[in-house]
Amino acid sequence: MATPSSLSGTASAAELTPAPASAGTAAQAAIPATAQASAATAAPPAEPVHSSTEQGQTPLDESFAEQTHAEWVRETRRQAWQDTKWDVQLRSYYLDREKYDDSESEAWALGGSIGLKTGYFRERFAMGATAYTSQRLHGPDDKDGTLLLQPGQHGYTVLGELYGEFLINPKTRLSFGRRGIDTPYINRNDSRMTPNTFEAITVQGLYGGEGKGEWRVGGGYFDEIKERNSDEFVSMATDAGAPLGVERGVYALGANYKLGEFSIGAINYYSDDIINIFYTEGKYGATLSDNSKLTFAVQYTDQGATGDQLLRGADFNSDAWGAKADLSFGNALFTTAYTSASGDTNMQAPWSGYPGYTSVQVEDFNRNGEDAWMLRASYAFKSVPGLSLYGLYVDGSDPVSPTEYSRKKWTSTCNGPLPKACSRA
């Protein structure tokens, strides 16, 4: 059982705006709590969020930029110090998990983060920084492995973000330094106490929008990664599993086009002598009535060795595809999904949460030869902003490996502003 809770807030010189709390993942149940405040008036009730995306995943159409074109434009107009934003999160997480091999992991951690981002000096340059910490409240030495703490059940503190950002023009930004970023196969994977962050140089752009077709584009070079429960940055190749001393970065380039309820995009990640990952995704939504909508999505990933094949010492290739349908009706969302993985090795996601549609809190269902299907239902309580619950069931087939077997997963989870308002099914 896992119980995460989070207290967060964002403040600027001119305003105090709540920041979204990031809850951890759980093997069986998750209960995040968020308290938010406004300097003058209470924030309006949040609309129920209808999404079947698991925590730690980033859809392609939400990559590279802020959620809306209007938010992007507003940020480019901020003045530096007056609009400096502070973000503070207090996070607690308890996780007790029994794994398929009968081993057990247990820990309770307390921590959070404090960060800031300035406005744009001379409307061109901004800076940001974030420090993270996770400290042990409880953690038996023989029950390591929750990823809430470092190996050995040790706490840690790290400066995870320190970066500069140039505004090339109102729609294009260049960023360099250490920071979090979100794409399908390189992202924060913020599903424990602290997120992944990366040492990188990136260019991101958001073009069109406001009734027209919207293009999100991004590219860059990622040199190092700080994993979720680490206080050190290491080479992207090392983190992927390359032999000691092999250091390589990752080049990434992608784009997504969206018009109305239709979107399609692709992104490629290339690491010399390590791995190449190509990912593409498309979505289409149809409004059925004033309070109902049907959305279809498809995805495909191809992975393979590159150059001198230093990751495995041999050539490999694998691919996976998936399809998903979401039916929203009022505050409820019903989802069904199917994925299939094949090739000569399991699918890999060393720098992110795995983006497969049937990937859930504990299992990714991405082993070689594994097919999986999922049923999911969720409900967001409009009367209690932030309160929602969901249940899901995933059934995976036998993989190719003769030493592994089929797996099934069911989860019921409650997310809300008050832990006492939630209970495990």
JSON list of C-alpha atoms in Angstrom, two decimals, residues 70-262:
[
{"chain": "A", "resi": 70, "resn": "ALA", "atom": "CA", "xyz": [-2.33, 31.76, -24.27]},
{"chain": "A", "resi": 71, "resn": "GLU", "atom": "CA", "xyz": [-0.13, 30.61, -21.36]},
{"chain": "A", "resi": 72, "resn": "TRP", "atom": "CA", "xyz": [2.90, 30.69, -23.62]},
{"chain": "A", "resi": 73, "resn": "VAL", "atom": "CA", "xyz": [2.18, 34.28, -24.73]},
{"chain": "A", "resi": 74, "resn": "ARG", "atom": "CA", "xyz": [1.53, 35.51, -21.18]},
{"chain": "A", "resi": 75, "resn": "GLU", "atom": "CA", "xyz": [4.85, 34.16, -19.95]},
{"chain": "A", "resi": 76, "resn": "THR", "atom": "CA", "xyz": [6.82, 35.95, -22.67]},
{"chain": "A", "resi": 77, "resn": "ARG", "atom": "CA", "xyz": [5.43, 39.28, -21.42]},
{"chain": "A", "resi": 78, "resn": "ARG", "atom": "CA", "xyz": [6.42, 38.93, -17.79]},
{"chain": "A", "resi": 79, "resn": "GLN", "atom": "CA", "xyz": [8.94, 41.31, -16.35]},
{"chain": "A", "resi": 80, "resn": "ALA", "atom": "CA", "xyz": [11.93, 39.72, -14.68]},
{"chain": "A", "resi": 81, "resn": "TRP", "atom": "CA", "xyz": [11.98, 40.35, -10.94]},
{"chain": "A", "resi": 82, "resn": "GLN", "atom": "CA", "xyz": [8.41, 41.50, -10.60]},
{"chain": "A", "resi": 83, "resn": "ASP", "atom": "CA", "xyz": [7.24, 38.25, -12.10]},
{"chain": "A", "resi": 84, "resn": "THR", "atom": "CA", "xyz": [9.72, 35.91, -10.45]},
{"chain": "A", "resi": 85, "resn": "LYS", "atom": "CA", "xyz": [7.81, 32.83, -9.38]},
{"chain": "A", "resi": 86, "resn": "TRP", "atom": "CA", "xyz": [8.56, 30.68, -6.37]},
{"chain": "A", "resi": 87, "resn": "ASP", "atom": "CA", "xyz": [7.32, 27.11, -6.16]},
{"chain": "A", "resi": 88, "resn": "VAL", "atom": "CA", "xyz": [7.32, 25.21, -2.86]},
{"chain": "A", "resi": 89, "resn": "GLN", "atom": "CA", "xyz": [6.17, 21.63, -2.38]},
{"chain": "A", "resi": 90, "resn": "LEU", "atom": "CA", "xyz": [6.00, 19.53, 0.75]},
{"chain": "A", "resi": 91, "resn": "ARG", "atom": "CA", "xyz": [5.64, 15.87, -0.08]},
{"chain": "A", "resi": 92, "resn": "SER", "atom": "CA", "xyz": [5.25, 12.71, 1.99]},
{"chain": "A", "resi": 93, "resn": "TYR", "atom": "CA", "xyz": [5.05, 9.19, 0.61]},
{"chain": "A", "resi": 94, "resn": "TYR", "atom": "CA", "xyz": [4.65, 5.77, 2.20]},
{"chain": "A", "resi": 95, "resn": "LEU", "atom": "CA", "xyz": [5.09, 2.66, 0.07]},
{"chain": "A", "resi": 96, "resn": "ASP", "atom": "CA", "xyz": [4.81, -0.99, 1.07]},
{"chain": "A", "resi": 97, "resn": "ARG", "atom": "CA", "xyz": [5.00, -3.37, -1.87]},
{"chain": "A", "resi": 98, "resn": "GLU", "atom": "CA", "xyz": [5.12, -7.13, -2.28]},
{"chain": "A", "resi": 99, "resn": "LYS", "atom": "CA", "xyz": [6.68, -8.02, -5.63]},
{"chain": "A", "resi": 100, "resn": "TYR", "atom": "CA", "xyz": [6.10, -11.00, -7.92]},
{"chain": "A", "resi": 101, "resn": "ASP", "atom": "CA", "xyz": [9.28, -12.67, -6.60]},
{"chain": "A", "resi": 102, "resn": "ASP", "atom": "CA", "xyz": [7.87, -12.44, -3.02]},
{"chain": "A", "resi": 103, "resn": "SER", "atom": "CA", "xyz": [10.39, -9.77, -2.00]},
{"chain": "A", "resi": 104, "resn": "GLU", "atom": "CA", "xyz": [9.07, -6.71, -0.15]},
{"chain": "A", "resi": 105, "resn": "SER", "atom": "CA", "xyz": [9.94, -3.02, -0.33]},
{"chain": "A", "resi": 106, "resn": "GLU", "atom": "CA", "xyz": [8.85, -0.55, 2.33]},
{"chain": "A", "resi": 107, "resn": "ALA", "atom": "CA", "xyz": [9.69, 3.06, 3.18]},
{"chain": "A", "resi": 108, "resn": "TRP", "atom": "CA", "xyz": [8.13, 6.28, 4.37]},
{"chain": "A", "resi": 109, "resn": "ALA", "atom": "CA", "xyz": [9.77, 9.50, 3.25]},
{"chain": "A", "resi": 110, "resn": "LEU", "atom": "CA", "xyz": [9.25, 13.21, 3.87]},
{"chain": "A", "resi": 111, "resn": "GLY", "atom": "CA", "xyz": [10.62, 15.90, 1.58]},
{"chain": "A", "resi": 112, "resn": "GLY", "atom": "CA", "xyz": [9.71, 18.21, -1.23]},
{"chain": "A", "resi": 113, "resn": "SER", "atom": "CA", "xyz": [11.20, 21.01, -3.27]},
{"chain": "A", "resi": 114, "resn": "ILE", "atom": "CA", "xyz": [11.74, 24.75, -3.42]},
{"chain": "A", "resi": 115, "resn": "GLY", "atom": "CA", "xyz": [12.38, 26.53, -6.69]},
{"chain": "A", "resi": 116, "resn": "LEU", "atom": "CA", "xyz": [12.12, 29.77, -8.58]},
{"chain": "A", "resi": 117, "resn": "LYS", "atom": "CA", "xyz": [12.01, 31.09, -12.11]},
{"chain": "A", "resi": 118, "resn": "THR", "atom": "CA", "xyz": [12.57, 34.74, -12.93]},
{"chain": "A", "resi": 119, "resn": "GLY", "atom": "CA", "xyz": [10.71, 36.70, -15.55]},
{"chain": "A", "resi": 120, "resn": "TYR", "atom": "CA", "xyz": [12.57, 37.72, -18.69]},
{"chain": "A", "resi": 121, "resn": "PHE", "atom": "CA", "xyz": [15.33, 40.30, -18.32]},
{"chain": "A", "resi": 122, "resn": "ARG", "atom": "CA", "xyz": [15.06, 42.76, -21.21]},
{"chain": "A", "resi": 123, "resn": "GLU", "atom": "CA", "xyz": [12.35, 40.39, -22.44]},
{"chain": "A", "resi": 124, "resn": "ARG", "atom": "CA", "xyz": [15.09, 37.97, -23.51]},
{"chain": "A", "resi": 125, "resn": "PHE", "atom": "CA", "xyz": [16.70, 36.01, -20.68]},
{"chain": "A", "resi": 126, "resn": "ALA", "atom": "CA", "xyz": [15.34, 34.17, -17.63]},
{"chain": "A", "resi": 127, "resn": "MET", "atom": "CA", "xyz": [16.86, 31.92, -14.97]},
{"chain": "A", "resi": 128, "resn": "GLY", "atom": "CA", "xyz": [15.53, 29.12, -12.82]},
{"chain": "A", "resi": 129, "resn": "ALA", "atom": "CA", "xyz": [16.61, 26.74, -10.05]},
{"chain": "A", "resi": 130, "resn": "THR", "atom": "CA", "xyz": [15.00, 24.02, -7.93]},
{"chain": "A", "resi": 131, "resn": "ALA", "atom": "CA", "xyz": [16.33, 22.07, -4.95]},
{"chain": "A", "resi": 132, "resn": "TYR", "atom": "CA", "xyz": [14.82, 18.71, -3.96]},
{"chain": "A", "resi": 133, "resn": "THR", "atom": "CA", "xyz": [15.03, 16.58, -0.84]},
{"chain": "A", "resi": 134, "resn": "SER", "atom": "CA", "xyz": [13.74, 13.22, 0.40]},
{"chain": "A", "resi": 135, "resn": "GLN", "atom": "CA", "xyz": [14.42, 12.13, 3.98]},
{"chain": "A", "resi": 136, "resn": "ARG", "atom": "CA", "xyz": [13.77, 8.82, 5.68]},
{"chain": "A", "resi": 137, "resn": "LEU", "atom": "CA", "xyz": [11.03, 8.61, 8.28]},
{"chain": "A", "resi": 138, "resn": "HIS", "atom": "CA", "xyz": [10.81, 4.83, 8.20]},
{"chain": "A", "resi": 139, "resn": "GLY", "atom": "CA", "xyz": [12.58, 2.21, 6.11]},
{"chain": "A", "resi": 140, "resn": "PRO", "atom": "CA", "xyz": [13.73, -1.25, 7.20]},
{"chain": "A", "resi": 141, "resn": "ASP", "atom": "CA", "xyz": [17.18, -2.05, 5.79]},
{"chain": "A", "resi": 142, "resn": "ASP", "atom": "CA", "xyz": [15.97, -5.39, 4.47]},
{"chain": "A", "resi": 143, "resn": "LYS", "atom": "CA", "xyz": [13.07, -3.79, 2.56]},
{"chain": "A", "resi": 144, "resn": "ASP", "atom": "CA", "xyz": [14.94, -1.49, 0.20]},
{"chain": "A", "resi": 145, "resn": "GLY", "atom": "CA", "xyz": [13.84, -0.72, -3.36]},
{"chain": "A", "resi": 146, "resn": "THR", "atom": "CA", "xyz": [10.88, 1.67, -3.11]},
{"chain": "A", "resi": 147, "resn": "LEU", "atom": "CA", "xyz": [12.79, 4.43, -5.02]},
{"chain": "A", "resi": 148, "resn": "LEU", "atom": "CA", "xyz": [11.59, 6.89, -2.37]},
{"chain": "A", "resi": 149, "resn": "LEU", "atom": "CA", "xyz": [15.11, 6.95, -0.93]},
{"chain": "A", "resi": 150, "resn": "GLN", "atom": "CA", "xyz": [18.57, 6.15, -2.19]},
{"chain": "A", "resi": 151, "resn": "PRO", "atom": "CA", "xyz": [19.83, 2.55, -2.10]},
{"chain": "A", "resi": 152, "resn": "GLY", "atom": "CA", "xyz": [20.36, 1.51, 1.49]},
{"chain": "A", "resi": 153, "resn": "GLN", "atom": "CA", "xyz": [17.32, 3.56, 2.59]},
{"chain": "A", "resi": 154, "resn": "HIS", "atom": "CA", "xyz": [19.37, 6.78, 2.72]},
{"chain": "A", "resi": 155, "resn": "GLY", "atom": "CA", "xyz": [17.89, 10.26, 2.36]},
{"chain": "A", "resi": 156, "resn": "TYR", "atom": "CA", "xyz": [19.28, 12.81, -0.09]},
{"chain": "A", "resi": 157, "resn": "THR", "atom": "CA", "xyz": [19.22, 16.49, -1.12]},
{"chain": "A", "resi": 158, "resn": "VAL", "atom": "CA", "xyz": [20.11, 17.76, -4.58]},
{"chain": "A", "resi": 159, "resn": "LEU", "atom": "CA", "xyz": [20.05, 20.90, -6.70]},
{"chain": "A", "resi": 160, "resn": "GLY", "atom": "CA", "xyz": [18.10, 19.32, -9.51]},
{"chain": "A", "resi": 161, "resn": "GLU", "atom": "CA", "xyz": [17.50, 22.39, -11.67]},
{"chain": "A", "resi": 162, "resn": "LEU", "atom": "CA", "xyz": [19.79, 25.31, -12.51]},
{"chain": "A", "resi": 163, "resn": "TYR", "atom": "CA", "xyz": [19.26, 26.74, -15.96]},
{"chain": "A", "resi": 164, "resn": "GLY", "atom": "CA", "xyz": [19.06, 29.75, -18.21]},
{"chain": "A", "resi": 165, "resn": "GLU", "atom": "CA", "xyz": [16.47, 30.40, -20.89]},
{"chain": "A", "resi": 166, "resn": "PHE", "atom": "CA", "xyz": [16.71, 32.70, -23.91]},
{"chain": "A", "resi": 167, "resn": "LEU", "atom": "CA", "xyz": [13.61, 33.97, -25.66]},
{"chain": "A", "resi": 168, "resn": "ILE", "atom": "CA", "xyz": [14.68, 33.86, -29.31]},
{"chain": "A", "resi": 169, "resn": "ASN", "atom": "CA", "xyz": [11.29, 35.25, -30.32]},
{"chain": "A", "resi": 170, "resn": "PRO", "atom": "CA", "xyz": [7.86, 35.20, -28.65]},
{"chain": "A", "resi": 171, "resn": "LYS", "atom": "CA", "xyz": [7.30, 31.65, -29.90]},
{"chain": "A", "resi": 172, "resn": "THR", "atom": "CA", "xyz": [10.76, 30.07, -29.65]},
{"chain": "A", "resi": 173, "resn": "ARG", "atom": "CA", "xyz": [12.95, 29.40, -26.59]},
{"chain": "A", "resi": 174, "resn": "LEU", "atom": "CA", "xyz": [16.48, 28.14, -26.09]},
{"chain": "A", "resi": 175, "resn": "SER", "atom": "CA", "xyz": [17.28, 26.56, -22.72]},
{"chain": "A", "resi": 176, "resn": "PHE", "atom": "CA", "xyz": [20.58, 25.34, -21.30]},
{"chain": "A", "resi": 177, "resn": "GLY", "atom": "CA", "xyz": [21.60, 23.83, -17.98]},
{"chain": "A", "resi": 178, "resn": "ARG", "atom": "CA", "xyz": [19.91, 21.36, -15.66]},
{"chain": "A", "resi": 179, "resn": "ARG", "atom": "CA", "xyz": [16.13, 21.16, -15.64]},
{"chain": "A", "resi": 180, "resn": "GLY", "atom": "CA", "xyz": [13.10, 18.93, -16.04]},
{"chain": "A", "resi": 181, "resn": "ILE", "atom": "CA", "xyz": [11.61, 18.35, -19.47]},
{"chain": "A", "resi": 182, "resn": "ASP", "atom": "CA", "xyz": [8.68, 16.27, -20.71]},
{"chain": "A", "resi": 183, "resn": "THR", "atom": "CA", "xyz": [8.57, 14.16, -23.88]},
{"chain": "A", "resi": 184, "resn": "PRO", "atom": "CA", "xyz": [7.47, 10.52, -24.29]},
{"chain": "A", "resi": 185, "resn": "TYR", "atom": "CA", "xyz": [10.90, 8.90, -23.77]},
{"chain": "A", "resi": 186, "resn": "ILE", "atom": "CA", "xyz": [12.76, 11.68, -21.92]},
{"chain": "A", "resi": 187, "resn": "ASN", "atom": "CA", "xyz": [10.69, 13.10, -19.09]},
{"chain": "A", "resi": 188, "resn": "ARG", "atom": "CA", "xyz": [10.49, 13.84, -15.35]},
{"chain": "A", "resi": 189, "resn": "ASN", "atom": "CA", "xyz": [8.73, 10.58, -14.48]},
{"chain": "A", "resi": 190, "resn": "ASP", "atom": "CA", "xyz": [7.62, 12.38, -11.31]},
{"chain": "A", "resi": 191, "resn": "SER", "atom": "CA", "xyz": [6.08, 9.38, -9.61]},
{"chain": "A", "resi": 192, "resn": "ARG", "atom": "CA", "xyz": [8.08, 9.16, -6.39]},
{"chain": "A", "resi": 193, "resn": "MET", "atom": "CA", "xyz": [9.52, 11.84, -4.10]},
{"chain": "A", "resi": 194, "resn": "THR", "atom": "CA", "xyz": [11.55, 13.78, -6.70]},
{"chain": "A", "resi": 195, "resn": "PRO", "atom": "CA", "xyz": [11.60, 13.83, -10.53]},
{"chain": "A", "resi": 196, "resn": "ASN", "atom": "CA", "xyz": [14.17, 13.08, -13.19]},
{"chain": "A", "resi": 197, "resn": "THR", "atom": "CA", "xyz": [16.04, 16.17, -14.35]},
{"chain": "A", "resi": 198, "resn": "PHE", "atom": "CA", "xyz": [18.53, 16.55, -17.21]},
{"chain": "A", "resi": 199, "resn": "GLU", "atom": "CA", "xyz": [21.63, 18.47, -18.17]},
{"chain": "A", "resi": 200, "resn": "ALA", "atom": "CA", "xyz": [20.80, 19.58, -21.68]},
{"chain": "A", "resi": 201, "resn": "ILE", "atom": "CA", "xyz": [20.53, 22.30, -24.27]},
{"chain": "A", "resi": 202, "resn": "THR", "atom": "CA", "xyz": [17.15, 22.47, -26.00]},
{"chain": "A", "resi": 203, "resn": "VAL", "atom": "CA", "xyz": [15.16, 24.60, -28.43]},
{"chain": "A", "resi": 204, "resn": "GLN", "atom": "CA", "xyz": [11.36, 24.54, -28.17]},
{"chain": "A", "resi": 205, "resn": "GLY", "atom": "CA", "xyz": [8.72, 26.35, -30.17]},
{"chain": "A", "resi": 206, "resn": "LEU", "atom": "CA", "xyz": [4.96, 26.75, -30.25]},
{"chain": "A", "resi": 207, "resn": "TYR", "atom": "CA", "xyz": [3.47, 28.14, -33.46]},
{"chain": "A", "resi": 208, "resn": "GLY", "atom": "CA", "xyz": [-0.06, 28.81, -34.64]},
{"chain": "A", "resi": 209, "resn": "GLY", "atom": "CA", "xyz": [-2.91, 28.03, -32.27]},
{"chain": "A", "resi": 210, "resn": "GLU", "atom": "CA", "xyz": [-5.83, 30.28, -31.32]},
{"chain": "A", "resi": 211, "resn": "GLY", "atom": "CA", "xyz": [-8.21, 28.68, -33.80]},
{"chain": "A", "resi": 212, "resn": "LYS", "atom": "CA", "xyz": [-5.52, 27.69, -36.29]},
{"chain": "A", "resi": 213, "resn": "GLY", "atom": "CA", "xyz": [-3.43, 24.57, -36.59]},
{"chain": "A", "resi": 214, "resn": "GLU", "atom": "CA", "xyz": [-0.87, 24.40, -33.77]},
{"chain": "A", "resi": 215, "resn": "TRP", "atom": "CA", "xyz": [2.70, 23.17, -34.20]},
{"chain": "A", "resi": 216, "resn": "ARG", "atom": "CA", "xyz": [4.81, 22.13, -31.20]},
{"chain": "A", "resi": 217, "resn": "VAL", "atom": "CA", "xyz": [8.44, 21.50, -32.12]},
{"chain": "A", "resi": 218, "resn": "GLY", "atom": "CA", "xyz": [11.49, 20.71, -30.05]},
{"chain": "A", "resi": 219, "resn": "GLY", "atom": "CA", "xyz": [14.99, 19.40, -30.25]},
{"chain": "A", "resi": 220, "resn": "GLY", "atom": "CA", "xyz": [18.20, 19.30, -28.31]},
{"chain": "A", "resi": 221, "resn": "TYR", "atom": "CA", "xyz": [21.12, 17.41, -26.84]},
{"chain": "A", "resi": 222, "resn": "PHE", "atom": "CA", "xyz": [20.81, 15.66, -23.47]},
{"chain": "A", "resi": 223, "resn": "ASP", "atom": "CA", "xyz": [24.15, 14.96, -21.83]},
{"chain": "A", "resi": 224, "resn": "GLU", "atom": "CA", "xyz": [23.33, 13.75, -18.30]},
{"chain": "A", "resi": 225, "resn": "ILE", "atom": "CA", "xyz": [20.38, 12.67, -16.16]},
{"chain": "A", "resi": 226, "resn": "LYS", "atom": "CA", "xyz": [19.61, 12.78, -12.45]},
{"chain": "A", "resi": 227, "resn": "GLU", "atom": "CA", "xyz": [17.36, 9.83, -11.70]},
{"chain": "A", "resi": 228, "resn": "ARG", "atom": "CA", "xyz": [14.34, 10.18, -9.40]},
{"chain": "A", "resi": 229, "resn": "ASN", "atom": "CA", "xyz": [16.05, 8.92, -6.23]},
{"chain": "A", "resi": 230, "resn": "SER", "atom": "CA", "xyz": [19.58, 10.16, -6.92]},
{"chain": "A", "resi": 231, "resn": "ASP", "atom": "CA", "xyz": [21.65, 13.21, -5.98]},
{"chain": "A", "resi": 232, "resn": "GLU", "atom": "CA", "xyz": [24.09, 12.80, -8.88]},
{"chain": "A", "resi": 233, "resn": "PHE", "atom": "CA", "xyz": [23.99, 13.48, -12.61]},
{"chain": "A", "resi": 234, "resn": "VAL", "atom": "CA", "xyz": [25.37, 10.67, -14.78]},
{"chain": "A", "resi": 235, "resn": "SER", "atom": "CA", "xyz": [25.81, 10.12, -18.50]},
{"chain": "A", "resi": 236, "resn": "MET", "atom": "CA", "xyz": [22.65, 9.23, -20.41]},
{"chain": "A", "resi": 237, "resn": "ALA", "atom": "CA", "xyz": [24.47, 6.12, -21.68]},
{"chain": "A", "resi": 238, "resn": "THR", "atom": "CA", "xyz": [25.44, 5.04, -18.17]},
{"chain": "A", "resi": 239, "resn": "ASP", "atom": "CA", "xyz": [21.86, 5.43, -17.03]},
{"chain": "A", "resi": 240, "resn": "ALA", "atom": "CA", "xyz": [20.65, 3.33, -19.96]},
{"chain": "A", "resi": 241, "resn": "GLY", "atom": "CA", "xyz": [22.89, 0.47, -18.81]},
{"chain": "A", "resi": 242, "resn": "ALA", "atom": "CA", "xyz": [26.03, 0.91, -20.92]},
{"chain": "A", "resi": 243, "resn": "PRO", "atom": "CA", "xyz": [29.31, -0.52, -19.53]},
{"chain": "A", "resi": 244, "resn": "LEU", "atom": "CA", "xyz": [31.32, 1.54, -17.05]},
{"chain": "A", "resi": 245, "resn": "GLY", "atom": "CA", "xyz": [33.27, 4.27, -18.78]},
{"chain": "A", "resi": 246, "resn": "VAL", "atom": "CA", "xyz": [30.99, 4.52, -21.81]},
{"chain": "A", "resi": 247, "resn": "GLU", "atom": "CA", "xyz": [29.58, 8.05, -21.91]},
{"chain": "A", "resi": 248, "resn": "ARG", "atom": "CA", "xyz": [27.22, 9.21, -24.63]},
{"chain": "A", "resi": 249, "resn": "GLY", "atom": "CA", "xyz": [24.47, 11.77, -24.81]},
{"chain": "A", "resi": 250, "resn": "VAL", "atom": "CA", "xyz": [21.13, 11.73, -26.63]},
{"chain": "A", "resi": 251, "resn": "TYR", "atom": "CA", "xyz": [20.02, 13.87, -29.58]},
{"chain": "A", "resi": 252, "resn": "ALA", "atom": "CA", "xyz": [16.27, 14.40, -29.75]},
{"chain": "A", "resi": 253, "resn": "LEU", "atom": "CA", "xyz": [14.09, 16.02, -32.41]},
{"chain": "A", "resi": 254, "resn": "GLY", "atom": "CA", "xyz": [10.32, 15.98, -32.76]},
{"chain": "A", "resi": 255, "resn": "ALA", "atom": "CA", "xyz": [7.15, 17.80, -33.69]},
{"chain": "A", "resi": 256, "resn": "ASN", "atom": "CA", "xyz": [3.40, 17.55, -33.13]},
{"chain": "A", "resi": 257, "resn": "TYR", "atom": "CA", "xyz": [0.58, 19.09, -35.16]},
{"chain": "A", "resi": 258, "resn": "LYS", "atom": "CA", "xyz": [-2.87, 19.69, -33.68]},
{"chain": "A", "resi": 259, "resn": "LEU", "atom": "CA", "xyz": [-6.02, 21.00, -35.32]},
{"chain": "A", "resi": 260, "resn": "GLY", "atom": "CA", "xyz": [-9.21, 20.87, -33.32]},
{"chain": "A", "resi": 261, "resn": "GLU", "atom": "CA", "xyz": [-9.60, 17.36, -31.92]},
{"chain": "A", "resi": 262, "resn": "PHE", "atom": "CA", "xyz": [-7.01, 15.85, -34.27]}
]
